[in-house]
CSV table of N, CA and C and ligand atoms in Angstrom, one decimal:
chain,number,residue,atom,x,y,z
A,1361,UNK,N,-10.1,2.3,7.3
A,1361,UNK,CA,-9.8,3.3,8.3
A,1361,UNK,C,-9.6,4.7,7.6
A,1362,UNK,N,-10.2,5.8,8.4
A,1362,UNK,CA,-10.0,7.0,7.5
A,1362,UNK,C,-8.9,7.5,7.7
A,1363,UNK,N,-8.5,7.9,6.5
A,1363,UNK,CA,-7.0,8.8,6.6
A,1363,UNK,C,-5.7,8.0,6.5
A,1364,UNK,N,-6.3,6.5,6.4
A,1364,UNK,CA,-4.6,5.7,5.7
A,1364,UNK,C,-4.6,5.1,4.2
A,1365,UNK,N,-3.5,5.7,4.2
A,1365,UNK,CA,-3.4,5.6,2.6
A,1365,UNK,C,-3.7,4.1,2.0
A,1366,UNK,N,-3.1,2.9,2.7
A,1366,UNK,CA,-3.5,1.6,1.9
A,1366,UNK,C,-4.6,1.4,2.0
A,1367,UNK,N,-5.7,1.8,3.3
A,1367,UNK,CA,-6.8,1.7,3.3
A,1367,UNK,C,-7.8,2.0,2.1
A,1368,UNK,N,-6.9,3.3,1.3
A,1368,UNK,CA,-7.3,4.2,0.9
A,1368,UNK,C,-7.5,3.4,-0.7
A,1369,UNK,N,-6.0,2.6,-1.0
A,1369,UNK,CA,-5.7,2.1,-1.8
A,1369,UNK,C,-6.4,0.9,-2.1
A,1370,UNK,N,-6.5,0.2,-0.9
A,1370,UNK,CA,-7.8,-1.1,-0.9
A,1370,UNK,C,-9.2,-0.7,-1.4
A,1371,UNK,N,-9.7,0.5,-1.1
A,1371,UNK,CA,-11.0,0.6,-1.5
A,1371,UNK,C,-10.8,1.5,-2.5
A,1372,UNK,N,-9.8,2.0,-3.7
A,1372,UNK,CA,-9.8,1.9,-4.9
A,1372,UNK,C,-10.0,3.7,-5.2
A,1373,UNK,N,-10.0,4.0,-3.7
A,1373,UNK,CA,-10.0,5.7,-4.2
A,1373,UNK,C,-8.5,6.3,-4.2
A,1374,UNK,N,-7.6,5.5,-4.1
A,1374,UNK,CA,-6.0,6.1,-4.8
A,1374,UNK,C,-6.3,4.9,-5.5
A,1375,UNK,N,-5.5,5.5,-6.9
A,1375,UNK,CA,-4.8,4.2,-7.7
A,1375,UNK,C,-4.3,3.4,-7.6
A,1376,UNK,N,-3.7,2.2,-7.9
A,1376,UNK,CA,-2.5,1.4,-7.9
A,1376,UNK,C,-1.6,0.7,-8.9
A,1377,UNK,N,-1.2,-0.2,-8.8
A,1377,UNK,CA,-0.8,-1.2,-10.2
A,1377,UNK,C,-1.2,-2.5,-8.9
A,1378,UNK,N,-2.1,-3.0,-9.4
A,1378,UNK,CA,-2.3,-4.5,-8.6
A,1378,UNK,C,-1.5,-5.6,-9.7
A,1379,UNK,N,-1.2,-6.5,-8.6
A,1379,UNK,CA,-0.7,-7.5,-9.3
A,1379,UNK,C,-1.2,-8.8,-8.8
A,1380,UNK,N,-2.3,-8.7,-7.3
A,1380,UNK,CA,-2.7,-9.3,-6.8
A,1380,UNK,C,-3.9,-9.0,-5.7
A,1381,UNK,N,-5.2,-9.8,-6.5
A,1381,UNK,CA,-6.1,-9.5,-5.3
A,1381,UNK,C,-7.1,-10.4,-5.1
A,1382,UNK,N,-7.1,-10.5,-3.7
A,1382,UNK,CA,-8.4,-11.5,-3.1
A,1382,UNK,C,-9.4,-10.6,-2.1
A,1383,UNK,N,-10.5,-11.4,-1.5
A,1383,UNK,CA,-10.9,-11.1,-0.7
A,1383,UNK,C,-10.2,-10.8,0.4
A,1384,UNK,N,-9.2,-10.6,0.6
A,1384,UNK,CA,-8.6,-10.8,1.8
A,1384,UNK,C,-6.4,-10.0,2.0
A,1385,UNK,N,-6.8,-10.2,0.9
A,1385,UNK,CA,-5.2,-9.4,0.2
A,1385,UNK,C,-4.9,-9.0,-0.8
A,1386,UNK,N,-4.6,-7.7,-1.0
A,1386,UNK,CA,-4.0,-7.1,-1.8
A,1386,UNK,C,-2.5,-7.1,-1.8
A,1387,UNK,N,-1.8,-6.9,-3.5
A,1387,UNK,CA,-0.3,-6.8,-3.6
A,1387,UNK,C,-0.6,-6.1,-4.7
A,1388,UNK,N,0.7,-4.8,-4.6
A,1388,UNK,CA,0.7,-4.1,-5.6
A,1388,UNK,C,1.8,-3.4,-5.8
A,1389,UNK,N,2.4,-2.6,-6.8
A,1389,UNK,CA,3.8,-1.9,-6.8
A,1389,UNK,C,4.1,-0.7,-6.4
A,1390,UNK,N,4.9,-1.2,-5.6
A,1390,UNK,CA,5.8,0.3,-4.5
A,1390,UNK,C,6.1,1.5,-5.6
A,1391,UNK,N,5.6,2.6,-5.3
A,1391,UNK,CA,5.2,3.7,-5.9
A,1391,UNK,C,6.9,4.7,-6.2
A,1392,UNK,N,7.5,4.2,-5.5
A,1392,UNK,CA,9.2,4.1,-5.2
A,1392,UNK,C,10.1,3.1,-5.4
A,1393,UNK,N,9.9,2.6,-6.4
A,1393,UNK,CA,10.4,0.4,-6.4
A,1393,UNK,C,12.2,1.2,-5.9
A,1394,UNK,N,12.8,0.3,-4.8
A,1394,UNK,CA,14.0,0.3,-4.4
A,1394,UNK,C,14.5,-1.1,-5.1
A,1395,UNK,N,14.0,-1.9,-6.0
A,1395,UNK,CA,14.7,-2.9,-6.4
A,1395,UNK,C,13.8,-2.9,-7.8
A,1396,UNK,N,14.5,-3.9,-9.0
A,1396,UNK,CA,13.7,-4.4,-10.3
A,1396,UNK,C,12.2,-4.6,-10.0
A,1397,UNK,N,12.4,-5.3,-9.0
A,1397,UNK,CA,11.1,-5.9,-8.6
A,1397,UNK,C,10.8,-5.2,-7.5
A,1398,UNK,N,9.3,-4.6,-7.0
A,1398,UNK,CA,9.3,-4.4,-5.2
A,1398,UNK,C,8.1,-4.2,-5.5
A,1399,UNK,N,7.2,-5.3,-4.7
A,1399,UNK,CA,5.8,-5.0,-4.4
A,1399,UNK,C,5.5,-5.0,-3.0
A,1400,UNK,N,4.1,-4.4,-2.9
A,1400,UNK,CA,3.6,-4.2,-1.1
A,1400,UNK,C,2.9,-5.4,-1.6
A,1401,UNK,N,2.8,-6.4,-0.2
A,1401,UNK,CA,1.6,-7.0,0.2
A,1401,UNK,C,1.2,-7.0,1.5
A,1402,UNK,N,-0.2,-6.3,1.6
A,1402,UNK,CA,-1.2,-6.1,2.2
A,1402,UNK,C,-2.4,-6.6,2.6
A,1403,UNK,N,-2.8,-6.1,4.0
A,1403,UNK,CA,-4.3,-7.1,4.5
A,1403,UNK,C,-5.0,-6.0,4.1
A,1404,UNK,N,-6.4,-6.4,3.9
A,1404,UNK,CA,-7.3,-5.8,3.0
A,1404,UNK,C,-7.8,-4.8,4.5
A,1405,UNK,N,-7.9,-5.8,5.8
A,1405,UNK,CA,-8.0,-5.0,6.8
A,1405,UNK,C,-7.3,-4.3,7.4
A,1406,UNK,N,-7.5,-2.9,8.2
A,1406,UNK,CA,-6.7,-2.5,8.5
A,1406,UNK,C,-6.0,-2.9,9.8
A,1407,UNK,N,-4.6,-3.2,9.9
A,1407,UNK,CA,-3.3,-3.4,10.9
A,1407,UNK,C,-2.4,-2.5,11.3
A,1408,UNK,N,-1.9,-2.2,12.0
A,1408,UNK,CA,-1.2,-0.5,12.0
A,1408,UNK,C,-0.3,-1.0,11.7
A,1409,UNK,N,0.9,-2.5,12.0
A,1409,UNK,CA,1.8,-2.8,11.9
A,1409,UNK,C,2.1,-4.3,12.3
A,1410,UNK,N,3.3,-4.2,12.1
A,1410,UNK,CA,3.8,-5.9,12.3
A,1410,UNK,C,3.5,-5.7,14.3
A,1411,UNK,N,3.6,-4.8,14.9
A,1411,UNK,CA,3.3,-4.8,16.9
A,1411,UNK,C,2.1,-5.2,16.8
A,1412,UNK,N,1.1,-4.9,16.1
A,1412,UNK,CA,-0.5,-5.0,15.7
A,1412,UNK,C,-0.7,-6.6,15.7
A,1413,UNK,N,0.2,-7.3,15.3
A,1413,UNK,CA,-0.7,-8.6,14.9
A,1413,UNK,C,-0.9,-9.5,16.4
A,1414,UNK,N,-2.2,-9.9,16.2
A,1414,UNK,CA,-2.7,-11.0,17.2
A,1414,UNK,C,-3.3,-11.5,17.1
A,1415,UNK,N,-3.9,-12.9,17.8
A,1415,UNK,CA,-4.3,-14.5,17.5
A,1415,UNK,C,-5.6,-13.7,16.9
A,1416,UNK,N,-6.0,-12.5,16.4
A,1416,UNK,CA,-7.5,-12.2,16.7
A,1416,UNK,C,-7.4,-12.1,15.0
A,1417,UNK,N,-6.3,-12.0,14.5
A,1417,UNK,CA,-6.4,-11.6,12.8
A,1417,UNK,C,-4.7,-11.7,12.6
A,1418,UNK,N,-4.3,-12.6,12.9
A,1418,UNK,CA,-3.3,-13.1,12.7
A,1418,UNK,C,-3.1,-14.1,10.9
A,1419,UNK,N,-4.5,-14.7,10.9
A,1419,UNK,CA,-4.7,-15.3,9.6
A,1419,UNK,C,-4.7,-14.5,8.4
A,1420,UNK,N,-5.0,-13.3,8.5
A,1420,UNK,CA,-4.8,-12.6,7.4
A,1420,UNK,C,-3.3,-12.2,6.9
A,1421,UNK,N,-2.2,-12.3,8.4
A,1421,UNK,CA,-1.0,-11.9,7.8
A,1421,UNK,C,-0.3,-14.0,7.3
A,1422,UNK,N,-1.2,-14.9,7.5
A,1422,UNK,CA,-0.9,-15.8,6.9
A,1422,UNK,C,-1.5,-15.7,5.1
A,1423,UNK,N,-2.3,-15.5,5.1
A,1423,UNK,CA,-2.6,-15.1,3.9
A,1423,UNK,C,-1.7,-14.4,2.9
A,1424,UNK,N,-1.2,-13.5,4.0
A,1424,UNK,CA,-0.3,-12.5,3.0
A,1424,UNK,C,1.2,-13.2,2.6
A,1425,UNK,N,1.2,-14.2,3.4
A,1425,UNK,CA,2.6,-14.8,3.6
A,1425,UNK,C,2.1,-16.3,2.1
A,1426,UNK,N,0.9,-16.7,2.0
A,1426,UNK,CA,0.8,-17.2,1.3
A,1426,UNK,C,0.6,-16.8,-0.2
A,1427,UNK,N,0.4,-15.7,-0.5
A,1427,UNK,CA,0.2,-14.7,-1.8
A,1427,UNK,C,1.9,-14.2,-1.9
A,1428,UNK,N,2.5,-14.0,-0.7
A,1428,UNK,CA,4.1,-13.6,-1.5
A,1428,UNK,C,4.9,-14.7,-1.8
A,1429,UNK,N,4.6,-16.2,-1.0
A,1429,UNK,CA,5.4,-17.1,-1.4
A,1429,UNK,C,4.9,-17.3,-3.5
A,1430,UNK,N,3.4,-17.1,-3.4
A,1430,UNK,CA,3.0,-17.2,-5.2
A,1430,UNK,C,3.8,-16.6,-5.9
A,1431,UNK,N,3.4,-14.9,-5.4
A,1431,UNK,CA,4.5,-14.6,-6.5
A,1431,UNK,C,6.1,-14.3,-6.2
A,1432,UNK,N,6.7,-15.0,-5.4
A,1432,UNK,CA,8.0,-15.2,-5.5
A,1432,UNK,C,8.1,-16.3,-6.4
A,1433,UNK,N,7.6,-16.9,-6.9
A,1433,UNK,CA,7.7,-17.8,-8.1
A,1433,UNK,C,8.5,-17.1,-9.0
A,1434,UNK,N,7.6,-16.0,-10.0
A,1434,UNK,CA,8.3,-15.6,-10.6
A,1434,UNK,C,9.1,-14.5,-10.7
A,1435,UNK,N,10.0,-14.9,-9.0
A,1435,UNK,CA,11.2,-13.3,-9.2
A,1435,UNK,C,12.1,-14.5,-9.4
A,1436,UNK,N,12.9,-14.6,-10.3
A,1436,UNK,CA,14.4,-14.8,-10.6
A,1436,UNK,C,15.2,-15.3,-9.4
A,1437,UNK,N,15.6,-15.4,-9.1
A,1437,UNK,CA,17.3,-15.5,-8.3
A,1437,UNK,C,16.7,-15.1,-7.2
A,1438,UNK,N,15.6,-15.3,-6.3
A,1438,UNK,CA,14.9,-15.0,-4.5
A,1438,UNK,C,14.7,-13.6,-4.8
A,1439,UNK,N,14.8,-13.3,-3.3
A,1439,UNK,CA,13.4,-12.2,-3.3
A,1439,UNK,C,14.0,-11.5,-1.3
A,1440,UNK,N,13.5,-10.9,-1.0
A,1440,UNK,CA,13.1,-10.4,0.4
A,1440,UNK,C,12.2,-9.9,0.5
A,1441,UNK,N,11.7,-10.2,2.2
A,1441,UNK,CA,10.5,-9.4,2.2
A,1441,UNK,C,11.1,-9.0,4.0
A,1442,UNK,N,10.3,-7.7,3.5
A,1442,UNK,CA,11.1,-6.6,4.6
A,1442,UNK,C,9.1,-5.7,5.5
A,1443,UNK,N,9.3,-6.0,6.7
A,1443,UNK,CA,8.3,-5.3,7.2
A,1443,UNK,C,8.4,-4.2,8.2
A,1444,UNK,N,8.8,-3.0,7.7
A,1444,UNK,CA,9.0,-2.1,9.2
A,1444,UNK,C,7.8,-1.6,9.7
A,1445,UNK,N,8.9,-1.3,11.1
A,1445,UNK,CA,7.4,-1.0,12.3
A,1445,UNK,C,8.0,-0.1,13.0
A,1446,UNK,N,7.0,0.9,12.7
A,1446,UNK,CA,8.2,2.3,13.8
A,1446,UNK,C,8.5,3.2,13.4
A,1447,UNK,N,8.9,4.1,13.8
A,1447,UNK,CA,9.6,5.3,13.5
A,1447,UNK,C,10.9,4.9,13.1
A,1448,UNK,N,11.7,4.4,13.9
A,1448,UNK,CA,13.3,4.1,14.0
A,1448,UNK,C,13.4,3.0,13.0
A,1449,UNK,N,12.2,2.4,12.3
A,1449,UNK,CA,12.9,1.6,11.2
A,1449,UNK,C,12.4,1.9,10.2
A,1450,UNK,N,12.0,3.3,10.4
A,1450,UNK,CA,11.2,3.7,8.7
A,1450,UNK,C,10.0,3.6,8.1
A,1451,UNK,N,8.8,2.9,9.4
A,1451,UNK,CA,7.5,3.1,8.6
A,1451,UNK,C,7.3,4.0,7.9
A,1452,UNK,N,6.9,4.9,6.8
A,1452,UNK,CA,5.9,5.8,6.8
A,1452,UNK,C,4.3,5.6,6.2
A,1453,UNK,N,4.3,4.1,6.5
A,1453,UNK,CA,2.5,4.5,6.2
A,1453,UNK,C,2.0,3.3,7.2
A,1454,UNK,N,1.3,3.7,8.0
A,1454,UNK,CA,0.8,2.8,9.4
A,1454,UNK,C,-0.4,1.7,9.1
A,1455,UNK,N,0.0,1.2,7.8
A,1455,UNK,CA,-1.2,-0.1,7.5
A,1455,UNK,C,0.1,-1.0,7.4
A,1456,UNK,N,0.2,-2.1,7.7
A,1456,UNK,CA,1.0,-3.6,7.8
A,1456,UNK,C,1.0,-3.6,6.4
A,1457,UNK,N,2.7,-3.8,5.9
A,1457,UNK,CA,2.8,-4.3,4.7
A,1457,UNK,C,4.0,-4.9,4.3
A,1458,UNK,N,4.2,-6.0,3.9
A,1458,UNK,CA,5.4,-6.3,3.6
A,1458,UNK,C,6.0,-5.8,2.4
A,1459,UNK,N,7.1,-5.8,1.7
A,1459,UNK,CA,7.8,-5.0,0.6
A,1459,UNK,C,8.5,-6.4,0.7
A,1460,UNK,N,8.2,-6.7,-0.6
A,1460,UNK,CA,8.8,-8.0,-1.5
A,1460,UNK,C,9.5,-7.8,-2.5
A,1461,UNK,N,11.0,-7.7,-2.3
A,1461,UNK,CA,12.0,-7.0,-2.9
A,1461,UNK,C,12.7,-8.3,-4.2
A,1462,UNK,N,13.4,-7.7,-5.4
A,1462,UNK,CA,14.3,-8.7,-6.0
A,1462,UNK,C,14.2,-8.3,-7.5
A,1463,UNK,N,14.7,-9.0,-8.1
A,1463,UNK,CA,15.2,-9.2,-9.4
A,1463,UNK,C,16.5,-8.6,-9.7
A,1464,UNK,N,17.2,-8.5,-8.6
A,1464,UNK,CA,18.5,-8.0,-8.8
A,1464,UNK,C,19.2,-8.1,-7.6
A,1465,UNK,N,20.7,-8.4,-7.2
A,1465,UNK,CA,21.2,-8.5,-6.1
A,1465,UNK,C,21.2,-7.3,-5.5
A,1466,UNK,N,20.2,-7.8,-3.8
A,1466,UNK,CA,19.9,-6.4,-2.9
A,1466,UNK,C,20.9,-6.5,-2.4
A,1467,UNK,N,21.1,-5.2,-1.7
A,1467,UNK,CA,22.0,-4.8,-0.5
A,1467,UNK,C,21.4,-4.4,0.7
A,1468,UNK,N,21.7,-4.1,1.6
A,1468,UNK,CA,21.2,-4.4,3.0
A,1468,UNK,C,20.2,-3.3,3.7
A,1469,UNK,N,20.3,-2.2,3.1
A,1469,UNK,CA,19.4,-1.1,3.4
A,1469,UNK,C,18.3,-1.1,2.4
A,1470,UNK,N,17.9,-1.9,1.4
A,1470,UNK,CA,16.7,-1.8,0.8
A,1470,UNK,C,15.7,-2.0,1.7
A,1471,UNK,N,14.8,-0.8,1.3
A,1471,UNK,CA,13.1,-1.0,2.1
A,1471,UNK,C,13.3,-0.7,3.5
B,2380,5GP,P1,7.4,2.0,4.7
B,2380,5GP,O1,8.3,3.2,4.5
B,2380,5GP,O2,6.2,2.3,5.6
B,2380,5GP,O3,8.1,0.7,5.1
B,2380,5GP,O4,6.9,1.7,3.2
B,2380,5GP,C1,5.9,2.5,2.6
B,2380,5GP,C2,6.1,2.3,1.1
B,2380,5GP,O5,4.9,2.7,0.5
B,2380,5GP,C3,7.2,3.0,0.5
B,2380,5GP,O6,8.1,2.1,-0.1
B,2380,5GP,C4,6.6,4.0,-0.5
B,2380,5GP,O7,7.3,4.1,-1.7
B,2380,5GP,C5,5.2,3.3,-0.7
B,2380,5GP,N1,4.2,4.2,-1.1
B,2380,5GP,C6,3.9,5.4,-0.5
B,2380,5GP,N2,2.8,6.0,-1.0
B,2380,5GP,C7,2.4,5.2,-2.0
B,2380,5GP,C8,1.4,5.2,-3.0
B,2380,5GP,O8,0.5,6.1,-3.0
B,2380,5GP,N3,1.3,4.2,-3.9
B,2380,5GP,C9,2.1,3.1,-3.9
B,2380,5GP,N4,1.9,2.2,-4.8
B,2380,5GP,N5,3.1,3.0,-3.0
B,2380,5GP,C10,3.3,4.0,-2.1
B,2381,ZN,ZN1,-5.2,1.1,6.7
């Protein structure tokens, strides 16, 4: 989609630090990490948000649920994964992404 940044980041014209990629999902590090650990995982398609999902491409946010359980492997001591939607919960970039938080004990307003 023109003019969103993960889109932007999927097709490789912003940089990133990937730590994970398929046809179908990307994960990579929050440009702002709020914890030791904090990666985005992302559908390669564009979703404006967690309101966005439906039986029509719903598999791809399984996908993404299956690439964060991998690498929660190796975060230490658990992990969260935090997805806002909205204004009032703090989106600021309108592609679906989860923030998979950890390596250190969170507190409640991370992400
Ligand atoms: P939101 O606020 O929408 O829940 O999360 C957006 C996240 O994207 C923020 O944690 C922010 O730090 C991260 N972010 C914004 N721009 C970039 C960027 O250009 N590269 C990366 N890697 N992360 C970004
Ligand atoms: Zn997008």
């Amino acid at each position: 989609m023109a003019d969103c940044l993960f889109c932007k980041i999927v097709e490789g014209i912003i940089p990133s630090q990937k730590v994970y990629e398929d046809d179908f999902v990307l994960a990579f590090k929050d440009i702002a990490p709020q914890a030791p650990t904090h990666i985005l995982v992302i559908p390669k398609t564009h979703i404006s948000g967690a309101a966005d999902i439906t039986p029509e491409n719903s598999a791809v946010v399984a996908r993404c649920f299956e690439v964060i359980a991998q690498l929660g492997k190796d975060i230490e001591g658990g992990f969260r994964v935090v997805s806002n939607c909205g204004g009032n919960a703090g989106q600021t970039v309108p592609h679906l992404h989860f923030h998979v938080l950890g390596g250190a004990p969170l507190n409640l307003t991370m992400a």
